[in-house]
Coordinates of C-alpha atoms in Angstrom, one line a residue:
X1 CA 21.2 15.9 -0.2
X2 CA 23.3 16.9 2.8
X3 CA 27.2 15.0 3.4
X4 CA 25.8 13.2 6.0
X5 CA 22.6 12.2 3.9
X6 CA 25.2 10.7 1.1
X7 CA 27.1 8.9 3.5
X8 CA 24.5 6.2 3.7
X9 CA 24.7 5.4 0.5
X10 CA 26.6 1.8 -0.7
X11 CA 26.8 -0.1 -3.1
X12 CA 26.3 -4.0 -3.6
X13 CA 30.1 -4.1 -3.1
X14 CA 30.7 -1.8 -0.1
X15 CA 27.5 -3.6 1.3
X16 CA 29.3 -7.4 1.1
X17 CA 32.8 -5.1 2.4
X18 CA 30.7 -3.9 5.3
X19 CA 29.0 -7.6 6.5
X20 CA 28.4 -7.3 10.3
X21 CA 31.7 -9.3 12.0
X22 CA 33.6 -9.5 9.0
X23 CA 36.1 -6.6 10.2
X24 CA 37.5 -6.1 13.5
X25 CA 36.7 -3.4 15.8
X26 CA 38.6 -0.3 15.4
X27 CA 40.3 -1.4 11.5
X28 CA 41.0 1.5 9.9
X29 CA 39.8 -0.4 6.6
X30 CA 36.6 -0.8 7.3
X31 CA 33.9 1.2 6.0
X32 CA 32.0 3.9 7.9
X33 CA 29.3 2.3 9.6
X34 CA 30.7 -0.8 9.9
X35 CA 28.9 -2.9 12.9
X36 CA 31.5 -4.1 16.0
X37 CA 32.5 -7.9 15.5
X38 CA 29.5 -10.6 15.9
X39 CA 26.6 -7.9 15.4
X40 CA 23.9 -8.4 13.1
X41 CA 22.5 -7.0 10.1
X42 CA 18.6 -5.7 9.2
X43 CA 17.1 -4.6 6.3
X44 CA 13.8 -2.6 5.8
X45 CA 12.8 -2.7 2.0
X46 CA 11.0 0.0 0.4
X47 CA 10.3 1.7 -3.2
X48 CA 11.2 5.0 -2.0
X49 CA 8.8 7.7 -1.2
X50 CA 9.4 7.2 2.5
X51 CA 7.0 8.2 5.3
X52 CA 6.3 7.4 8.6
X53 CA 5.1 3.9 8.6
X54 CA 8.7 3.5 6.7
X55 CA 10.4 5.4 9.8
X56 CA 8.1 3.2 12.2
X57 CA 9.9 -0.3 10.3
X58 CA 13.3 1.2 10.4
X59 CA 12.7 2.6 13.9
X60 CA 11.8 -1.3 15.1
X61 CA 14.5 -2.6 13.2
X62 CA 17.0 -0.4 15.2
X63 CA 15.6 -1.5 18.1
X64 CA 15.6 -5.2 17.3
X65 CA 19.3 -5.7 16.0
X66 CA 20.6 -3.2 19.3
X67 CA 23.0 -0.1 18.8
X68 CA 26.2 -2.5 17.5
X69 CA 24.0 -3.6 15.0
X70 CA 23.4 -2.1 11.3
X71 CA 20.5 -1.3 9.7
X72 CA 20.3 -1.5 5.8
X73 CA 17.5 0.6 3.8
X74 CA 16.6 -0.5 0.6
X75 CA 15.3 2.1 -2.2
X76 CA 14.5 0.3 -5.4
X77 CA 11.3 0.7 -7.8
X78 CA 10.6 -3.0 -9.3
X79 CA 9.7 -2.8 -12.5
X80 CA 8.7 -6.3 -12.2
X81 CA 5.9 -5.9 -9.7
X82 CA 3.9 -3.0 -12.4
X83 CA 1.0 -4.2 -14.8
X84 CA 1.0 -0.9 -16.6
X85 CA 3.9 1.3 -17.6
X86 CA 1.9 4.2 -16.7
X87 CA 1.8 3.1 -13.3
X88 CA 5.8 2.3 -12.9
X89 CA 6.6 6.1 -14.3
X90 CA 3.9 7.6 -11.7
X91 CA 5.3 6.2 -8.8
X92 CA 7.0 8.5 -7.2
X93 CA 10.8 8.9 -6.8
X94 CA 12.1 11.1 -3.9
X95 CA 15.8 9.5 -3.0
X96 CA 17.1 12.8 -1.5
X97 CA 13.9 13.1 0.9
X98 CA 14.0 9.3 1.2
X99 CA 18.1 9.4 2.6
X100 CA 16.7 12.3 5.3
X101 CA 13.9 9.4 6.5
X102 CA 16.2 6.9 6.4
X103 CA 18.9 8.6 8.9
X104 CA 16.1 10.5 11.1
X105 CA 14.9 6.5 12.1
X106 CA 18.7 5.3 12.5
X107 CA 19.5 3.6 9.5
X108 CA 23.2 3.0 8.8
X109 CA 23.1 2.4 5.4
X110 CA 21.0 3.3 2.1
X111 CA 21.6 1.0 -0.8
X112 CA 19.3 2.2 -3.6
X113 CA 20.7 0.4 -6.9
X114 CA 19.8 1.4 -10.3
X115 CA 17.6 -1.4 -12.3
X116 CA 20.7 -2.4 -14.3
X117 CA 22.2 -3.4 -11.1
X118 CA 19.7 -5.2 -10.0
X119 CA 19.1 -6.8 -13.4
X120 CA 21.6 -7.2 -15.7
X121 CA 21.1 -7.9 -19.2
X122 CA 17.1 -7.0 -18.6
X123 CA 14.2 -8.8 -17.3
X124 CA 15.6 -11.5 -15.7
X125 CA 14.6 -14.7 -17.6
X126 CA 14.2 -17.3 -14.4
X127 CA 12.0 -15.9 -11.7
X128 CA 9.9 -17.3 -8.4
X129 CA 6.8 -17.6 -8.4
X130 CA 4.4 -17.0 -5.5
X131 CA 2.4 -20.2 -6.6
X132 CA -1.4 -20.6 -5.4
X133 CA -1.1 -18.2 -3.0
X134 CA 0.2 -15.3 -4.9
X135 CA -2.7 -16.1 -7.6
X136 CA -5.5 -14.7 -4.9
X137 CA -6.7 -11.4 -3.7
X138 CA -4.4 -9.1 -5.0
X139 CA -2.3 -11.5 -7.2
X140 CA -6.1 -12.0 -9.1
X141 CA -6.4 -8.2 -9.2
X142 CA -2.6 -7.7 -10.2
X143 CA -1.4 -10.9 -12.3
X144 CA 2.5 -11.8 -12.1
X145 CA 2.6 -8.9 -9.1
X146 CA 3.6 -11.7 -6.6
X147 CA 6.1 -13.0 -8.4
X148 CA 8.3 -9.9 -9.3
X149 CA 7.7 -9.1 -5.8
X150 CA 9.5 -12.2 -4.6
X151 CA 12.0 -12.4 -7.5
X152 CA 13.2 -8.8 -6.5
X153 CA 13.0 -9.7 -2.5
X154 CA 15.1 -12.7 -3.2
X155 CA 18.0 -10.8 -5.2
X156 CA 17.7 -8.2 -2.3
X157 CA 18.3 -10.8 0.6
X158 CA 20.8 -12.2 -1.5
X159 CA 22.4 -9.0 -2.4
X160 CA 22.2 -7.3 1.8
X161 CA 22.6 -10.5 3.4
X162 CA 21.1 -9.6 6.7
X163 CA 19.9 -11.6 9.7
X164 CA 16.8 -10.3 10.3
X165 CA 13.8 -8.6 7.2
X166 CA 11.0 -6.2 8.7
X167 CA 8.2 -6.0 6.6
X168 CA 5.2 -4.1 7.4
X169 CA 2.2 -5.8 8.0
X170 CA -0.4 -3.5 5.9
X171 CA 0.7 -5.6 2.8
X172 CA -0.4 -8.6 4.5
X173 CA -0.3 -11.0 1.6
X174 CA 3.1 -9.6 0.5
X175 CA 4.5 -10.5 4.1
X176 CA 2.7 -13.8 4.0
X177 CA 4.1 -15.1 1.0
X178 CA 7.8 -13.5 1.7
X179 CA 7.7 -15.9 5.1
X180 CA 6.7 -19.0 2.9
X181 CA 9.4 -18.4 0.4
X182 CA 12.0 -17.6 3.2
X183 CA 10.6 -21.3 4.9
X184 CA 10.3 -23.3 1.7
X185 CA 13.8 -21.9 -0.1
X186 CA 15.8 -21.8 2.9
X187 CA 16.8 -18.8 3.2
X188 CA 19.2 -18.1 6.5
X189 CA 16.7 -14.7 7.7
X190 CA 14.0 -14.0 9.8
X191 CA 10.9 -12.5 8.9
X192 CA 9.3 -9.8 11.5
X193 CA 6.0 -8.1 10.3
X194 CA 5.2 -4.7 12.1
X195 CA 2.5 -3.0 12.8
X196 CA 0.7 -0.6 10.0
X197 CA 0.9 2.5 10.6
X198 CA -1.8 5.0 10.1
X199 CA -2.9 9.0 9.6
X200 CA -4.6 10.2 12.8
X201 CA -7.8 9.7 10.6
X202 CA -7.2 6.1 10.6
X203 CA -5.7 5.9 6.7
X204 CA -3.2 3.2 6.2
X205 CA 0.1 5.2 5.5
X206 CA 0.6 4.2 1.9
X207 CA 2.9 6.7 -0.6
X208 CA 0.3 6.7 -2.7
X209 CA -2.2 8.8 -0.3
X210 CA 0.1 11.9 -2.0
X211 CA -2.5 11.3 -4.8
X212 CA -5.8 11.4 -3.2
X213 CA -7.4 15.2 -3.4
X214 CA -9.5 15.9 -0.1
X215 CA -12.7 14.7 -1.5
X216 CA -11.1 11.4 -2.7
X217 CA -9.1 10.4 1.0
X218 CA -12.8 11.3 2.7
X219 CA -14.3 8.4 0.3
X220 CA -10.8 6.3 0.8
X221 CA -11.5 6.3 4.6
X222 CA -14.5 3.9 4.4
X223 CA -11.2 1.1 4.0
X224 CA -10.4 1.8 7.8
X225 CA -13.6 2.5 9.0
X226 CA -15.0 -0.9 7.4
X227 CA -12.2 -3.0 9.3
X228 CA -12.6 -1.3 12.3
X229 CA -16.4 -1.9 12.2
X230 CA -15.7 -5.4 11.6
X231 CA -13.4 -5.8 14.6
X232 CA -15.6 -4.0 16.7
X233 CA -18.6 -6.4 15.3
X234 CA -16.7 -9.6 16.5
X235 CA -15.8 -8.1 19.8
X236 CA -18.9 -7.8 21.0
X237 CA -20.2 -10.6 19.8
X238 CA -17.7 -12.6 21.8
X239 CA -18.2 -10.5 24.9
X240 CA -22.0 -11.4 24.7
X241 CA -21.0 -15.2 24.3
X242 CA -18.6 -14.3 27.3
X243 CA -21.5 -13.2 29.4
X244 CA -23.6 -16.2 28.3
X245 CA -21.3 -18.9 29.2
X246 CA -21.4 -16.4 33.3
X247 CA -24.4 -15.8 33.6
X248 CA -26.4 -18.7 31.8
X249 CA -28.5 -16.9 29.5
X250 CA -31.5 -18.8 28.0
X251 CA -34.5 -17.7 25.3
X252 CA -36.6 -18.6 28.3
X253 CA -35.2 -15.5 30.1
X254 CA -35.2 -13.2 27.4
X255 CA -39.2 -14.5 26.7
X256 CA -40.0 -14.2 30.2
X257 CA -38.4 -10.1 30.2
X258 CA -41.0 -9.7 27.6
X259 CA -44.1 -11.1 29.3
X260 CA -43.0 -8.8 32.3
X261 CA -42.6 -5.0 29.5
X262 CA -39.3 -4.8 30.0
X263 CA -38.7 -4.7 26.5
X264 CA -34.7 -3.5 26.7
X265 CA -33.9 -6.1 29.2
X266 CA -35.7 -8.8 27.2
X267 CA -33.6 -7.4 23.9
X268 CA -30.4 -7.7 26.0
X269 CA -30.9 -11.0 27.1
X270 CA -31.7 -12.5 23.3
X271 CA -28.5 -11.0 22.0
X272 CA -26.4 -12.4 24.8
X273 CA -28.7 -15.9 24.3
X274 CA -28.0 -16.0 20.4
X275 CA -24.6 -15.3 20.5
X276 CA -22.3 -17.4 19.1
X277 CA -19.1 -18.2 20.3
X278 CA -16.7 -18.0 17.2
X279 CA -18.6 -14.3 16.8
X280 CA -19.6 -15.3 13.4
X281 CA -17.2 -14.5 10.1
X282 CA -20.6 -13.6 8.2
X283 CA -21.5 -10.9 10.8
X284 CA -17.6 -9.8 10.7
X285 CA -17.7 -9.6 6.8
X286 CA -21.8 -8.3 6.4
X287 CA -19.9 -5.1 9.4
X288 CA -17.5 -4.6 7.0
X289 CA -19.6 -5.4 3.7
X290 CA -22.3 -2.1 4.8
X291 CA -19.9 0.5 5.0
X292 CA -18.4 -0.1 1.9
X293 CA -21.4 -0.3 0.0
X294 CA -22.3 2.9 1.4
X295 CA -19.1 4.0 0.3
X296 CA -19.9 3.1 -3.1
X297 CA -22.9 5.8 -3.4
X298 CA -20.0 8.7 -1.9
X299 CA -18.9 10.9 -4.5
X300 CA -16.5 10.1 -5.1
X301 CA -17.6 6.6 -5.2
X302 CA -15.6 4.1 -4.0
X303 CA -15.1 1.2 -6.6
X304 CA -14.7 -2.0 -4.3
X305 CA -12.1 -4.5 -5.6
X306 CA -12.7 -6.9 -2.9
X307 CA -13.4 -7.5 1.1
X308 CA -12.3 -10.6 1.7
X309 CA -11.9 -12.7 5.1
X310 CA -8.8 -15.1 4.9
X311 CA -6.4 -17.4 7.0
X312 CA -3.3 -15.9 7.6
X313 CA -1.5 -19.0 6.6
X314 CA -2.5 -19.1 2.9
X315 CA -5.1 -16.3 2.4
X316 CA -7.8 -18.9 1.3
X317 CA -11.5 -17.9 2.1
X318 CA -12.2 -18.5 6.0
X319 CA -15.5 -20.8 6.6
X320 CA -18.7 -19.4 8.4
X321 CA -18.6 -22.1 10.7
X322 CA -15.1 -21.3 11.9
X323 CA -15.1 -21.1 15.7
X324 CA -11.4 -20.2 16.6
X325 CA -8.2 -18.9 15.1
X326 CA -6.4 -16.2 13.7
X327 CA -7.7 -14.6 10.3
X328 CA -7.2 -11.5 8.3
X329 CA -9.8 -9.3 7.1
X330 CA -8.5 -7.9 3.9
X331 CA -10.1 -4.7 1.5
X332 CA -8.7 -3.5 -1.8
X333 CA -10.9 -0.2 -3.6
X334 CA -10.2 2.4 -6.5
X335 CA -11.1 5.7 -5.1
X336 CA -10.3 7.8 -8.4
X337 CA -7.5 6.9 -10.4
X338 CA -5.8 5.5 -6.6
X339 CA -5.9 2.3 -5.8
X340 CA -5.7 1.2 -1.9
X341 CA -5.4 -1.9 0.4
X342 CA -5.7 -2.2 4.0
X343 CA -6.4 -5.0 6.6
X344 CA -7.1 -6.0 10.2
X345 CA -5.8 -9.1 12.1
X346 CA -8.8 -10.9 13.6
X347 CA -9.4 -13.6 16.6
X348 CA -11.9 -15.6 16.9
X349 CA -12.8 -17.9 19.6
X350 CA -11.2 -15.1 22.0
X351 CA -12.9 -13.7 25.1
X352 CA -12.6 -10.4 26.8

């Protein structure tokens, strides 16, 4: 750890010291970093291990709260989000490597607190719970996940008190439920999701790709390559419905192509006929569905925890029948002893 690496680091104290506006310009007792009068404050929270979709969230909140602004990182490993012991002590801890990130991107401050600080006395006794929501998907794989998850967001809001929260948006169900609690709780931030970020091979950036041995990441890749399938699936099945609602395409036309040989045209013309406007969430989830299952016969195999297609809003199952609106298309998988998540936003009811 450089000097100018352990400068960022504060604790709760020098954090509430150091709240944007609270000190004038130029006050020789403020601390370093200290924001100009009437700026705001952001916070990126992380668990450490920091990479470049971490950089990409710090890098937007910079951007967001302006140069007067400050931008607060937050290291902490929750204990309360971990089923397994094994798992919390395998998670990796790299604070040294993590302060370098955290500069490199612009953040002003690094408040990593020790468990004790965060919980006093132990477990804390009186917790939030995520409700419905945080019991599918990934709270069903991962019981109780959610709710140390939001316990340990709400101390950190509490315990920061900044204007603006980025979260990224490759833990979509994470993000979802942080904007419901932030709207139902009242708390005084906003909520931005950004972008995932991802490997030039199309990998999610997750800290625990460190684990994955080159066999293992060429399995784990069927996560992307199953979304983007997906996406690509429902694209084209609203650019045919695009061309249908142009150019008046009928099973007459496509019957008549045949009677004449031209068997490609004919083929054409019943795709863009049968094509149905929403693009059809059982053709997006059987895109995504057939290259997992191939996935599964890879050796390594991948062992599929779920693919699921879900409203944004609550992460319930979306309907076949849905013809419009937003929805996420959500995959969870074992590859080895690694376990990964990714998504894709989805449209449907949009048109080229």
């Amino acid at each position: 750890m450089t000097a100018s690496e352990a400068t960022l680091l504060r604790t709760a104290a020098e954090l509430v010291a150091c709240t944007p506006g609270a000190h004038p310009e130029g006050d020789p007792a403020a601390p370093a970093g200290t924001p100009t009068p009437g700026a705001g404050r952001a916070v990126v929270m992380t668990m450490g291990a920091l990479h470049e979709g971490h950089a990409s969230l710090i890098q937007t909140a910079r951007a967001v709260i302006g140069p007067a602004g400050q931008v607060v990182v937050t290291v902490f490993v929750n204990p309360l989000q971990f089923g397994e012991a094994a798992d919390l002590d395998r998670y990796p801890r790299t604070l040294d490597a993590d302060l370098a990130v955290a500069g490199a991107a612009g953040a002003d401050v690094v408040f990593a607190p020790s468990v004790d600080e965060v919980y006093p006395g132990g477990e804390p006794q009186v917790r939030i719970s995520a409700g419905p929501m945080g019991e599918r998907l990934e709270g069903a794989s991962r019981p109780g996940h959610f709710d140390g998850m939001l316990t340990v967001v709400a101390k950190l809001l509490h315990l920061t008190r900044p204007d603006v929260a980025f979260f990224g948006q490759k833990d979509a169900q994470q993000l979802a439920l942080i904007r419901r609690m932030v709207r139902d709780l009242n708390f005084p931030v906003e909520i931005v999701g950004v972008e995932t970020v991802r490997e030039p091979d199309g990998l999610a950036l997750s800290s625990r790709n460190r684990f994955l041995d080159p066999h293992e990441r060429h399995t784990a890749l069927a996560l992307s390559r199953a979304l983007f399938a997906a996406r690509d699936r429902l694209a084209a099945q609203q650019a045919l419905h695009a061309r249908a609602q142009t150019a008046g395409a009928t099973e007459g036309r496509a019957a008549g192509l045949t009677r004449l040989g031209e068997a490609r045209l004919a083929a054409d013309a019943q795709a863009v006929a049968r094509a149905r406007p929403d693009g059809g969430p059982a053709a997006v989830r059987a895109a995504a569905r057939a290259i997992l299952d191939d996935a599964e016969a890879e050796q390594p195999p991948l062992a599929l925890d779920y693919v699921a297609l879900v409203d944004p809003a609550d992460f319930t199952e979306i309907p076949d029948d849905r013809t419009a609106g937003d929805a996420i298309l959500a995959v969870a998988a074992r590859v080895g002893t690694t376990r990964l998540i990714d998504n894709i936003p989805l449209t449907f009811g949009a048109t080229a």
